[in-house]
């Protein structure tokens, strides 16, 4: 979400406040001079590094504020300590890791958070690096970790609304109801600290993660553990408290923090920003990103692809944290294929959960990932001999009953090839289309008008007459009129109608039943060839029984059709991805076309007063108008995807 100026006021709350007490320095002590006097020199070390957190530059759209930061230095994104910030390096006792009283002091020397100590004369190679950065209530969100909404951020005093708004109109929505001014003067500390062994670590990232493990490292060393082992155990415990059970590398390593650890920092920042795990925000993000085709994102360019992959990484750690906090525990080998139901809950959360469709996680390969349970299936390929295109396939064995489906949407529209019969060429012409941004239909396959998918024309339906809607007015003063339905020959009013002329076209209705639509043309159970439609030889359009067998068996095993990996069906939800201000990507779902997720189906002649022309991955069978058995003429032109099933 994009935070308003009011929410940006919410200042950095520290999980723990670190009180820095620097040893007294002489007036000339700075940089490499030892504070507090001279002691016997037993080693000389060099030290350099950066102070601050590193974040992924492109995170998800809900927290894009961290994203658009300069990464000219090769970092994803960052909140480095400001130039001039004090840096102290304190010598530590090698046995206890307690300060010996010898401290070196310098400052951050540029805007990239860098510091450097050329020659440190020490009796011990173990040092505590401390950086006390700061932020103001207004811009602290860029400097470190946010605090909860209860943190005081404004002072209630008389003020001139008009003058403030005139200066910057965006403040209008941010002003507190009691009037007030934003506290932009008070500074709050951000703890960046690290304990390192200078014999092994000379280039150090000093960040919030390195700060978090200090007390644990001291504890384990005091218990007799060597420093390297204590470091590893402390890092494991810190990550474990966020539901992360893998080794992500040293917290002090710039390379590691610039990698997956940056997503851990981002997650901690989000949690501290709200004061609690963001269940609803997590579910919204899951619902937003699930099912998006990686190929579709890649087609939009490198920046969009990077944005999408970063969002998925971020979700991975947030799901792990959610599982830890709410008691779902670690995803282990013994729990493979176990699921987390994010929708379950109480009160408002439960109501929200019922509105999302993709908020589910499953244990796969020792990680909680988005999805549902995986069923047994066999993957393969097939070739459409008509145009040479190759498609993925998936084969299921439902307790002895085998189904083989195409695992990609059909993309056939060859109206010129001699291999296509004349009827198919005629029915396809002008009746197929590609998704916006997928001009060749290679990503999402092709969309067909239902009649074209079935390889039928209106005359094939056996229609003889239809109901046509008309409005009769009593006289010129009658503004409402009366609806009158008339029975006319199909070819007189509907077959010649322009489908884009909704005024005329949608008024046509026909009765679904004997004498009005001859369903036996394409629903006779004994005639498998009649199901073929636009599918290649040996394959056909699925009917209701096919869809029910598939979906009920998936459901019985805890899987869903739209989970491409779990079900093997390969469904990819078409979305669009735009750029905000030409720079920051934003995935959009609100402009999905209405036919998305709908697959062609052969109507079942046994269903009375319905015209079930498609199966929807979100709502089951899609039906045309069924009022009193009347089917809208437009229903025959509804747009669908095609998944052929093997004969």
PDB file of C-alpha atoms in Angstrom, residues 122-330:
ATOM      1  CA  UNK A 122      44.486  -4.372  19.862  1.00  0.00           C
ATOM      2  CA  UNK A 123      45.214  -6.958  22.531  1.00  0.00           C
ATOM      3  CA  UNK A 124      42.197  -8.944  21.303  1.00  0.00           C
ATOM      4  CA  UNK A 125      40.854  -9.498  17.770  1.00  0.00           C
ATOM      5  CA  UNK A 126      37.251  -9.353  19.015  1.00  0.00           C
ATOM      6  CA  UNK A 127      35.555  -5.957  18.751  1.00  0.00           C
ATOM      7  CA  UNK A 128      32.112  -4.422  19.169  1.00  0.00           C
ATOM      8  CA  UNK A 129      31.203  -2.010  16.353  1.00  0.00           C
ATOM      9  CA  UNK A 130      28.495   0.480  17.335  1.00  0.00           C
ATOM     10  CA  UNK A 131      26.698   2.990  15.125  1.00  0.00           C
ATOM     11  CA  UNK A 132      24.045   5.250  16.579  1.00  0.00           C
ATOM     12  CA  UNK A 133      22.070   6.436  13.581  1.00  0.00           C
ATOM     13  CA  UNK A 134      18.993   8.612  13.970  1.00  0.00           C
ATOM     14  CA  UNK A 135      15.811   9.599  12.210  1.00  0.00           C
ATOM     15  CA  UNK A 136      13.091  12.196  12.677  1.00  0.00           C
ATOM     16  CA  UNK A 137       9.437  11.495  13.193  1.00  0.00           C
ATOM     17  CA  UNK A 138       8.695  12.585   9.639  1.00  0.00           C
ATOM     18  CA  UNK A 139      11.313  10.758   7.603  1.00  0.00           C
ATOM     19  CA  UNK A 140      12.335   7.973   9.967  1.00  0.00           C
ATOM     20  CA  UNK A 141      10.604   5.447   7.735  1.00  0.00           C
ATOM     21  CA  UNK A 142      13.525   5.747   5.335  1.00  0.00           C
ATOM     22  CA  UNK A 143      16.179   5.425   8.016  1.00  0.00           C
ATOM     23  CA  UNK A 144      15.264   2.232   9.818  1.00  0.00           C
ATOM     24  CA  UNK A 145      12.433   0.347  11.469  1.00  0.00           C
ATOM     25  CA  UNK A 146       8.932   1.658  11.908  1.00  0.00           C
ATOM     26  CA  UNK A 147       7.020   1.639  15.159  1.00  0.00           C
ATOM     27  CA  UNK A 148       3.365   0.852  15.899  1.00  0.00           C
ATOM     28  CA  UNK A 149       0.541   3.247  15.189  1.00  0.00           C
ATOM     29  CA  UNK A 150       0.330   4.213  18.884  1.00  0.00           C
ATOM     30  CA  UNK A 151       3.718   5.934  18.835  1.00  0.00           C
ATOM     31  CA  UNK A 152       3.308   9.722  19.426  1.00  0.00           C
ATOM     32  CA  UNK A 153       3.975  11.641  16.233  1.00  0.00           C
ATOM     33  CA  UNK A 154       2.263  15.010  16.559  1.00  0.00           C
ATOM     34  CA  UNK A 155       1.859  17.822  19.050  1.00  0.00           C
ATOM     35  CA  UNK A 156      -1.598  19.236  19.667  1.00  0.00           C
ATOM     36  CA  UNK A 157      -1.311  23.014  19.302  1.00  0.00           C
ATOM     37  CA  UNK A 158      -3.368  25.729  17.592  1.00  0.00           C
ATOM     38  CA  UNK A 159      -2.537  25.966  13.905  1.00  0.00           C
ATOM     39  CA  UNK A 160      -3.692  27.544  10.706  1.00  0.00           C
ATOM     40  CA  UNK A 161      -5.190  24.839   8.522  1.00  0.00           C
ATOM     41  CA  UNK A 162      -5.487  27.084   5.498  1.00  0.00           C
ATOM     42  CA  UNK A 163      -1.861  28.205   5.635  1.00  0.00           C
ATOM     43  CA  UNK A 164      -0.576  24.664   6.066  1.00  0.00           C
ATOM     44  CA  UNK A 165      -2.675  23.291   3.242  1.00  0.00           C
ATOM     45  CA  UNK A 166      -1.785  26.218   0.997  1.00  0.00           C
ATOM     46  CA  UNK A 167       1.875  25.365   1.454  1.00  0.00           C
ATOM     47  CA  UNK A 168       1.307  21.711   0.598  1.00  0.00           C
ATOM     48  CA  UNK A 169      -2.200  20.525  -0.255  1.00  0.00           C
ATOM     49  CA  UNK A 170      -1.329  16.882   0.396  1.00  0.00           C
ATOM     50  CA  UNK A 171      -1.372  17.612   4.138  1.00  0.00           C
ATOM     51  CA  UNK A 172      -5.149  18.046   4.056  1.00  0.00           C
ATOM     52  CA  UNK A 173      -5.853  14.367   4.629  1.00  0.00           C
ATOM     53  CA  UNK A 174      -3.038  13.990   7.153  1.00  0.00           C
ATOM     54  CA  UNK A 175      -3.975  16.654   9.711  1.00  0.00           C
ATOM     55  CA  UNK A 176      -5.305  15.243  13.008  1.00  0.00           C
ATOM     56  CA  UNK A 177      -8.897  16.130  13.792  1.00  0.00           C
ATOM     57  CA  UNK A 178      -7.827  18.043  16.926  1.00  0.00           C
ATOM     58  CA  UNK A 179      -5.402  20.127  14.854  1.00  0.00           C
ATOM     59  CA  UNK A 180      -1.679  19.814  15.339  1.00  0.00           C
ATOM     60  CA  UNK A 181       1.731  19.987  13.751  1.00  0.00           C
ATOM     61  CA  UNK A 182       3.933  17.110  12.792  1.00  0.00           C
ATOM     62  CA  UNK A 183       6.877  16.620  15.120  1.00  0.00           C
ATOM     63  CA  UNK A 184       9.808  16.802  12.704  1.00  0.00           C
ATOM     64  CA  UNK A 185      12.470  17.811  15.205  1.00  0.00           C
ATOM     65  CA  UNK A 186      12.691  14.951  17.691  1.00  0.00           C
ATOM     66  CA  UNK A 187      15.263  12.344  16.691  1.00  0.00           C
ATOM     67  CA  UNK A 188      15.077   8.666  17.520  1.00  0.00           C
ATOM     68  CA  UNK A 189      18.010   6.229  17.548  1.00  0.00           C
ATOM     69  CA  UNK A 190      18.386   3.234  15.269  1.00  0.00           C
ATOM     70  CA  UNK A 191      20.597   0.423  16.595  1.00  0.00           C
ATOM     71  CA  UNK A 192      23.244  -0.840  14.217  1.00  0.00           C
ATOM     72  CA  UNK A 193      25.920  -2.906  15.961  1.00  0.00           C
ATOM     73  CA  UNK A 194      28.011  -6.035  15.448  1.00  0.00           C
ATOM     74  CA  UNK A 195      30.594  -8.210  17.202  1.00  0.00           C
ATOM     75  CA  UNK A 196      33.286  -9.528  14.851  1.00  0.00           C
ATOM     76  CA  UNK A 197      36.593 -11.372  14.887  1.00  0.00           C
ATOM     77  CA  UNK A 198      38.941  -9.079  12.955  1.00  0.00           C
ATOM     78  CA  UNK A 199      41.156 -12.004  12.020  1.00  0.00           C
ATOM     79  CA  UNK A 200      38.352 -13.323   9.816  1.00  0.00           C
ATOM     80  CA  UNK A 201      36.121 -10.314   9.126  1.00  0.00           C
ATOM     81  CA  UNK A 202      37.576  -7.086   7.773  1.00  0.00           C
ATOM     82  CA  UNK A 203      34.711  -5.918   5.542  1.00  0.00           C
ATOM     83  CA  UNK A 204      31.630  -5.688   7.722  1.00  0.00           C
ATOM     84  CA  UNK A 205      27.953  -4.923   7.249  1.00  0.00           C
ATOM     85  CA  UNK A 206      26.660  -3.481  10.518  1.00  0.00           C
ATOM     86  CA  UNK A 207      22.885  -3.778  10.415  1.00  0.00           C
ATOM     87  CA  UNK A 208      19.831  -4.577  12.490  1.00  0.00           C
ATOM     88  CA  UNK A 209      20.334  -8.335  12.167  1.00  0.00           C
ATOM     89  CA  UNK A 210      23.911  -8.156  13.452  1.00  0.00           C
ATOM     90  CA  UNK A 211      22.597  -6.068  16.373  1.00  0.00           C
ATOM     91  CA  UNK A 212      19.891  -8.620  17.215  1.00  0.00           C
ATOM     92  CA  UNK A 213      22.331 -11.487  17.739  1.00  0.00           C
ATOM     93  CA  UNK A 214      24.840  -9.707  20.024  1.00  0.00           C
ATOM     94  CA  UNK A 215      23.294 -10.774  23.332  1.00  0.00           C
ATOM     95  CA  UNK A 216      22.977 -14.369  22.104  1.00  0.00           C
ATOM     96  CA  UNK A 217      26.618 -14.524  20.978  1.00  0.00           C
ATOM     97  CA  UNK A 218      27.756 -13.273  24.408  1.00  0.00           C
ATOM     98  CA  UNK A 219      25.518 -15.787  26.141  1.00  0.00           C
ATOM     99  CA  UNK A 220      26.858 -18.774  24.217  1.00  0.00           C
ATOM    100  CA  UNK A 221      30.479 -17.680  24.607  1.00  0.00           C
ATOM    101  CA  UNK A 222      29.955 -17.316  28.365  1.00  0.00           C
ATOM    102  CA  UNK A 223      28.681 -20.908  28.367  1.00  0.00           C
ATOM    103  CA  UNK A 224      31.983 -22.096  26.904  1.00  0.00           C
ATOM    104  CA  UNK A 225      31.204 -22.162  23.173  1.00  0.00           C
ATOM    105  CA  UNK A 226      33.877 -20.887  20.773  1.00  0.00           C
ATOM    106  CA  UNK A 227      33.130 -17.631  18.952  1.00  0.00           C
ATOM    107  CA  UNK A 228      32.492 -19.110  15.493  1.00  0.00           C
ATOM    108  CA  UNK A 229      30.063 -21.709  16.827  1.00  0.00           C
ATOM    109  CA  UNK A 230      28.342 -19.113  19.035  1.00  0.00           C
ATOM    110  CA  UNK A 231      27.893 -16.876  15.980  1.00  0.00           C
ATOM    111  CA  UNK A 232      26.285 -19.651  13.955  1.00  0.00           C
ATOM    112  CA  UNK A 233      23.969 -20.682  16.756  1.00  0.00           C
ATOM    113  CA  UNK A 234      22.936 -17.087  17.432  1.00  0.00           C
ATOM    114  CA  UNK A 235      22.111 -16.498  13.765  1.00  0.00           C
ATOM    115  CA  UNK A 236      20.111 -19.702  13.657  1.00  0.00           C
ATOM    116  CA  UNK A 237      18.139 -18.657  16.737  1.00  0.00           C
ATOM    117  CA  UNK A 238      17.430 -15.154  15.421  1.00  0.00           C
ATOM    118  CA  UNK A 239      16.117 -16.538  12.137  1.00  0.00           C
ATOM    119  CA  UNK A 240      14.254 -19.310  13.944  1.00  0.00           C
ATOM    120  CA  UNK A 241      12.297 -16.668  15.852  1.00  0.00           C
ATOM    121  CA  UNK A 242      10.936 -15.576  12.486  1.00  0.00           C
ATOM    122  CA  UNK A 243      10.131 -19.084  11.264  1.00  0.00           C
ATOM    123  CA  UNK A 244      13.256 -19.378   9.095  1.00  0.00           C
ATOM    124  CA  UNK A 245      15.202 -22.602   9.601  1.00  0.00           C
ATOM    125  CA  UNK A 246      17.881 -22.451   6.911  1.00  0.00           C
ATOM    126  CA  UNK A 247      21.359 -20.956   6.847  1.00  0.00           C
ATOM    127  CA  UNK A 248      21.217 -17.699   4.884  1.00  0.00           C
ATOM    128  CA  UNK A 249      24.862 -16.765   5.404  1.00  0.00           C
ATOM    129  CA  UNK A 250      26.706 -14.511   7.798  1.00  0.00           C
ATOM    130  CA  UNK A 251      24.763 -11.469   8.976  1.00  0.00           C
ATOM    131  CA  UNK A 252      27.964  -9.410   8.726  1.00  0.00           C
ATOM    132  CA  UNK A 253      28.582 -10.296   5.089  1.00  0.00           C
ATOM    133  CA  UNK A 254      27.618  -7.574   2.643  1.00  0.00           C
ATOM    134  CA  UNK A 255      27.107 -10.190  -0.066  1.00  0.00           C
ATOM    135  CA  UNK A 256      24.678 -12.144   2.084  1.00  0.00           C
ATOM    136  CA  UNK A 257      22.733  -9.112   3.271  1.00  0.00           C
ATOM    137  CA  UNK A 258      22.433  -8.002  -0.324  1.00  0.00           C
ATOM    138  CA  UNK A 259      20.849 -11.370  -1.075  1.00  0.00           C
ATOM    139  CA  UNK A 260      18.135 -13.294   0.733  1.00  0.00           C
ATOM    140  CA  UNK A 261      18.835 -11.722   4.100  1.00  0.00           C
ATOM    141  CA  UNK A 262      17.631  -8.420   2.668  1.00  0.00           C
ATOM    142  CA  UNK A 263      14.140  -9.942   2.503  1.00  0.00           C
ATOM    143  CA  UNK A 264      14.393 -10.913   6.157  1.00  0.00           C
ATOM    144  CA  UNK A 265      15.240  -7.296   6.981  1.00  0.00           C
ATOM    145  CA  UNK A 266      12.262  -6.161   4.923  1.00  0.00           C
ATOM    146  CA  UNK A 267       9.946  -8.554   6.741  1.00  0.00           C
ATOM    147  CA  UNK A 268      11.190  -7.407  10.168  1.00  0.00           C
ATOM    148  CA  UNK A 269      10.691  -3.820   9.086  1.00  0.00           C
ATOM    149  CA  UNK A 270       7.090  -4.562   8.123  1.00  0.00           C
ATOM    150  CA  UNK A 271       6.323  -6.366  11.352  1.00  0.00           C
ATOM    151  CA  UNK A 272       7.831  -3.603  13.493  1.00  0.00           C
ATOM    152  CA  UNK A 273       5.994  -1.053  11.407  1.00  0.00           C
ATOM    153  CA  UNK A 274       2.644  -2.513  12.388  1.00  0.00           C
ATOM    154  CA  UNK A 275       3.503  -4.016  15.755  1.00  0.00           C
ATOM    155  CA  UNK A 276       2.173  -7.440  14.750  1.00  0.00           C
ATOM    156  CA  UNK A 277       2.215  -9.894  11.826  1.00  0.00           C
ATOM    157  CA  UNK A 278       0.104  -8.520   9.009  1.00  0.00           C
ATOM    158  CA  UNK A 279      -2.237 -11.409   8.365  1.00  0.00           C
ATOM    159  CA  UNK A 280      -4.604  -9.524   6.124  1.00  0.00           C
ATOM    160  CA  UNK A 281      -1.830  -7.797   4.172  1.00  0.00           C
ATOM    161  CA  UNK A 282      -0.109 -11.139   3.675  1.00  0.00           C
ATOM    162  CA  UNK A 283      -3.304 -12.707   2.386  1.00  0.00           C
ATOM    163  CA  UNK A 284      -3.898  -9.781   0.040  1.00  0.00           C
ATOM    164  CA  UNK A 285      -0.395 -10.155  -1.369  1.00  0.00           C
ATOM    165  CA  UNK A 286      -0.843 -13.918  -1.794  1.00  0.00           C
ATOM    166  CA  UNK A 287      -4.118 -13.367  -3.597  1.00  0.00           C
ATOM    167  CA  UNK A 288      -2.491 -10.761  -5.819  1.00  0.00           C
ATOM    168  CA  UNK A 289       0.543 -12.710  -6.981  1.00  0.00           C
ATOM    169  CA  UNK A 290      -0.683 -16.294  -7.082  1.00  0.00           C
ATOM    170  CA  UNK A 291      -1.205 -17.815 -10.510  1.00  0.00           C
ATOM    171  CA  UNK A 292       0.546 -15.048 -12.415  1.00  0.00           C
ATOM    172  CA  UNK A 293       2.408 -16.521 -15.377  1.00  0.00           C
ATOM    173  CA  UNK A 294       6.215 -16.064 -15.099  1.00  0.00           C
ATOM    174  CA  UNK A 295       6.322 -16.014 -18.894  1.00  0.00           C
ATOM    175  CA  UNK A 296       3.873 -13.112 -18.936  1.00  0.00           C
ATOM    176  CA  UNK A 297       6.021 -11.148 -16.509  1.00  0.00           C
ATOM    177  CA  UNK A 298       9.235 -11.907 -18.404  1.00  0.00           C
ATOM    178  CA  UNK A 299       7.611 -10.626 -21.572  1.00  0.00           C
ATOM    179  CA  UNK A 300       7.167  -7.240 -19.895  1.00  0.00           C
ATOM    180  CA  UNK A 301      10.898  -6.730 -19.441  1.00  0.00           C
ATOM    181  CA  UNK A 302      13.715  -7.239 -16.966  1.00  0.00           C
ATOM    182  CA  UNK A 303      12.473  -4.702 -14.405  1.00  0.00           C
ATOM    183  CA  UNK A 304       9.003  -6.229 -14.236  1.00  0.00           C
ATOM    184  CA  UNK A 305      10.429  -9.728 -13.903  1.00  0.00           C
ATOM    185  CA  UNK A 306      12.768  -8.650 -11.120  1.00  0.00           C
ATOM    186  CA  UNK A 307       9.872  -6.966  -9.327  1.00  0.00           C
ATOM    187  CA  UNK A 308       7.746 -10.115  -9.528  1.00  0.00           C
ATOM    188  CA  UNK A 309      10.499 -12.488  -8.359  1.00  0.00           C
ATOM    189  CA  UNK A 310      11.335 -10.171  -5.449  1.00  0.00           C
ATOM    190  CA  UNK A 311       7.689 -10.146  -4.430  1.00  0.00           C
ATOM    191  CA  UNK A 312       7.631 -13.957  -4.373  1.00  0.00           C
ATOM    192  CA  UNK A 313      10.788 -14.067  -2.229  1.00  0.00           C
ATOM    193  CA  UNK A 314       9.243 -11.604   0.175  1.00  0.00           C
ATOM    194  CA  UNK A 315       6.095 -13.718   0.423  1.00  0.00           C
ATOM    195  CA  UNK A 316       8.202 -16.791   1.183  1.00  0.00           C
ATOM    196  CA  UNK A 317       9.617 -15.253   4.355  1.00  0.00           C
ATOM    197  CA  UNK A 318       6.317 -13.690   5.405  1.00  0.00           C
ATOM    198  CA  UNK A 319       4.572 -17.041   5.148  1.00  0.00           C
ATOM    199  CA  UNK A 320       7.327 -18.641   7.232  1.00  0.00           C
ATOM    200  CA  UNK A 321       6.891 -15.963   9.893  1.00  0.00           C
ATOM    201  CA  UNK A 322       3.118 -16.349   9.850  1.00  0.00           C
ATOM    202  CA  UNK A 323       3.458 -20.105  10.297  1.00  0.00           C
ATOM    203  CA  UNK A 324       5.813 -19.587  13.247  1.00  0.00           C
ATOM    204  CA  UNK A 325       3.782 -16.907  15.048  1.00  0.00           C
ATOM    205  CA  UNK A 326       0.458 -18.699  14.693  1.00  0.00           C
ATOM    206  CA  UNK A 327       1.737 -22.093  15.726  1.00  0.00           C
ATOM    207  CA  UNK A 328       1.828 -23.969  12.425  1.00  0.00           C
ATOM    208  CA  UNK A 329       5.461 -24.820  12.999  1.00  0.00           C
ATOM    209  CA  UNK A 330       8.283 -25.774  10.701  1.00  0.00           C
TER     210      UNK A 330
END
